[in-house]
Amino acid sequence: MSITPKDGDFAKALDDLAKAKPGPTADSATTPQPLIADEGALLQAEIDRALLPGTGRTPEELQQIAELDELPPLSDEELARQAEAAPGADGDPATPE
């Protein structure tokens, strides 16, 4: 069978192709697709599998970093309190260490 229509018989060529193309079988139509309990977890696992070897870190380390990134920024008062508590090698709380 030629797939190039002749003499402008394009519709007939399309019908012939549609008939020749195998469709879904009765078995595959009645077989339910497997359910994914958590698509987000599956996606994260694929991302981890692809990217983690290049980072040199474990998933747990990356999770800790992400949690630290989500913390709110420290206030000026908290930074001043920390500077007074640990003034550094020079003993001057006004200079950042």
PDB file of C-alpha atoms in Angstrom:
ATOM      1  CA  MET A   1       0.000   0.000   0.000  1.00  0.00           C
ATOM      2  CA  SER A   2       1.367   3.384  -0.957  1.00  0.00           C
ATOM      3  CA  ILE A   3       0.885   6.196   1.535  1.00  0.00           C
ATOM      4  CA  THR A   4       1.142   8.917  -1.134  1.00  0.00           C
ATOM      5  CA  PRO A   5      -2.336   9.844  -2.409  1.00  0.00           C
ATOM      6  CA  LYS A   6      -2.785  10.085  -6.195  1.00  0.00           C
ATOM      7  CA  ASP A   7      -5.121  12.326  -8.101  1.00  0.00           C
ATOM      8  CA  GLY A   8      -6.172  14.329  -5.019  1.00  0.00           C
ATOM      9  CA  ASP A   9      -7.609  11.335  -3.141  1.00  0.00           C
ATOM     10  CA  PHE A  10      -6.223  12.532   0.194  1.00  0.00           C
ATOM     11  CA  ALA A  11      -9.276  11.590   2.284  1.00  0.00           C
ATOM     12  CA  LYS A  12      -9.163   7.987   1.045  1.00  0.00           C
ATOM     13  CA  ALA A  13      -5.439   7.779   1.854  1.00  0.00           C
ATOM     14  CA  LEU A  14      -6.123   8.993   5.393  1.00  0.00           C
ATOM     15  CA  ASP A  15      -8.909   6.448   5.840  1.00  0.00           C
ATOM     16  CA  ASP A  16      -6.620   3.678   4.622  1.00  0.00           C
ATOM     17  CA  LEU A  17      -3.889   4.747   7.067  1.00  0.00           C
ATOM     18  CA  ALA A  18      -6.360   4.867   9.952  1.00  0.00           C
ATOM     19  CA  LYS A  19      -7.551   1.347   9.181  1.00  0.00           C
ATOM     20  CA  ALA A  20      -3.999   0.011   8.865  1.00  0.00           C
ATOM     21  CA  LYS A  21      -2.779   1.573  12.112  1.00  0.00           C
ATOM     22  CA  PRO A  22      -3.138  -0.829  15.026  1.00  0.00           C
ATOM     23  CA  GLY A  23      -5.365   0.500  17.754  1.00  0.00           C
ATOM     24  CA  PRO A  24      -5.548  -0.454  21.413  1.00  0.00           C
ATOM     25  CA  THR A  25      -6.292  -4.087  22.013  1.00  0.00           C
ATOM     26  CA  ALA A  26      -9.128  -5.245  24.189  1.00  0.00           C
ATOM     27  CA  ASP A  27      -6.662  -6.476  26.821  1.00  0.00           C
ATOM     28  CA  SER A  28      -4.848  -3.156  27.154  1.00  0.00           C
ATOM     29  CA  ALA A  29      -8.121  -1.233  27.192  1.00  0.00           C
ATOM     30  CA  THR A  30      -9.424  -3.207  30.181  1.00  0.00           C
ATOM     31  CA  THR A  31      -6.147  -3.279  32.133  1.00  0.00           C
ATOM     32  CA  PRO A  32      -6.108  -0.392  34.612  1.00  0.00           C
ATOM     33  CA  GLN A  33      -3.078   1.850  34.672  1.00  0.00           C
ATOM     34  CA  PRO A  34      -1.020   1.606  37.868  1.00  0.00           C
ATOM     35  CA  LEU A  35      -1.666   4.383  40.348  1.00  0.00           C
ATOM     36  CA  ILE A  36       1.147   6.514  41.696  1.00  0.00           C
ATOM     37  CA  ALA A  37       0.540   7.203  45.369  1.00  0.00           C
ATOM     38  CA  ASP A  38       2.565  10.409  45.463  1.00  0.00           C
ATOM     39  CA  GLU A  39       3.630  11.855  42.127  1.00  0.00           C
ATOM     40  CA  GLY A  40       5.640  14.560  43.913  1.00  0.00           C
ATOM     41  CA  ALA A  41       7.723  11.941  45.718  1.00  0.00           C
ATOM     42  CA  LEU A  42       8.311  10.075  42.477  1.00  0.00           C
ATOM     43  CA  LEU A  43       9.411  13.283  40.759  1.00  0.00           C
ATOM     44  CA  GLN A  44      11.705  14.194  43.662  1.00  0.00           C
ATOM     45  CA  ALA A  45      13.263  10.718  43.591  1.00  0.00           C
ATOM     46  CA  GLU A  46      14.007  11.116  39.872  1.00  0.00           C
ATOM     47  CA  ILE A  47      15.498  14.573  40.438  1.00  0.00           C
ATOM     48  CA  ASP A  48      17.642  13.240  43.294  1.00  0.00           C
ATOM     49  CA  ARG A  49      18.805  10.296  41.195  1.00  0.00           C
ATOM     50  CA  ALA A  50      19.848  12.612  38.378  1.00  0.00           C
ATOM     51  CA  LEU A  51      21.395  15.490  40.329  1.00  0.00           C
ATOM     52  CA  LEU A  52      22.707  14.211  43.680  1.00  0.00           C
ATOM     53  CA  PRO A  53      25.846  12.494  42.388  1.00  0.00           C
ATOM     54  CA  GLY A  54      27.119  15.854  41.112  1.00  0.00           C
ATOM     55  CA  THR A  55      26.561  17.727  44.391  1.00  0.00           C
ATOM     56  CA  GLY A  56      28.725  15.573  46.639  1.00  0.00           C
ATOM     57  CA  ARG A  57      26.043  15.780  49.356  1.00  0.00           C
ATOM     58  CA  THR A  58      23.549  13.323  50.736  1.00  0.00           C
ATOM     59  CA  PRO A  59      19.794  13.886  50.469  1.00  0.00           C
ATOM     60  CA  GLU A  60      19.724  14.490  54.233  1.00  0.00           C
ATOM     61  CA  GLU A  61      22.344  17.243  53.974  1.00  0.00           C
ATOM     62  CA  LEU A  62      20.429  18.906  51.149  1.00  0.00           C
ATOM     63  CA  GLN A  63      17.215  18.704  53.213  1.00  0.00           C
ATOM     64  CA  GLN A  64      18.956  20.426  56.140  1.00  0.00           C
ATOM     65  CA  ILE A  65      20.235  23.162  53.833  1.00  0.00           C
ATOM     66  CA  ALA A  66      16.739  23.665  52.411  1.00  0.00           C
ATOM     67  CA  GLU A  67      15.306  23.939  55.937  1.00  0.00           C
ATOM     68  CA  LEU A  68      17.929  26.534  56.861  1.00  0.00           C
ATOM     69  CA  ASP A  69      17.137  28.515  53.717  1.00  0.00           C
ATOM     70  CA  GLU A  70      13.467  28.642  54.731  1.00  0.00           C
ATOM     71  CA  LEU A  71      14.196  30.176  58.151  1.00  0.00           C
ATOM     72  CA  PRO A  72      13.307  33.856  58.531  1.00  0.00           C
ATOM     73  CA  PRO A  73      16.242  36.282  58.543  1.00  0.00           C
ATOM     74  CA  LEU A  74      17.714  37.259  61.920  1.00  0.00           C
ATOM     75  CA  SER A  75      16.729  40.636  63.321  1.00  0.00           C
ATOM     76  CA  ASP A  76      19.319  43.322  64.039  1.00  0.00           C
ATOM     77  CA  GLU A  77      18.719  42.758  67.754  1.00  0.00           C
ATOM     78  CA  GLU A  78      19.460  39.028  67.441  1.00  0.00           C
ATOM     79  CA  LEU A  79      22.604  39.704  65.439  1.00  0.00           C
ATOM     80  CA  ALA A  80      23.778  42.188  68.099  1.00  0.00           C
ATOM     81  CA  ARG A  81      23.050  39.649  70.866  1.00  0.00           C
ATOM     82  CA  GLN A  82      25.073  36.983  69.030  1.00  0.00           C
ATOM     83  CA  ALA A  83      27.956  39.424  68.468  1.00  0.00           C
ATOM     84  CA  GLU A  84      28.074  40.250  72.194  1.00  0.00           C
ATOM     85  CA  ALA A  85      27.927  36.576  73.133  1.00  0.00           C
ATOM     86  CA  ALA A  86      30.796  35.629  70.790  1.00  0.00           C
ATOM     87  CA  PRO A  87      32.918  38.701  70.001  1.00  0.00           C
ATOM     88  CA  GLY A  88      35.555  36.706  68.149  1.00  0.00           C
ATOM     89  CA  ALA A  89      39.329  36.637  68.391  1.00  0.00           C
ATOM     90  CA  ASP A  90      39.731  40.411  68.721  1.00  0.00           C
ATOM     91  CA  GLY A  91      37.089  40.707  71.464  1.00  0.00           C
ATOM     92  CA  ASP A  92      35.275  43.520  69.614  1.00  0.00           C
ATOM     93  CA  PRO A  93      31.529  42.803  69.235  1.00  0.00           C
ATOM     94  CA  ALA A  94      31.221  45.695  66.728  1.00  0.00           C
ATOM     95  CA  THR A  95      33.266  43.905  64.073  1.00  0.00           C
ATOM     96  CA  PRO A  96      31.761  40.923  62.295  1.00  0.00           C
ATOM     97  CA  GLU A  97      33.689  37.679  62.476  1.00  0.00           C
TER      98      GLU A  97
END
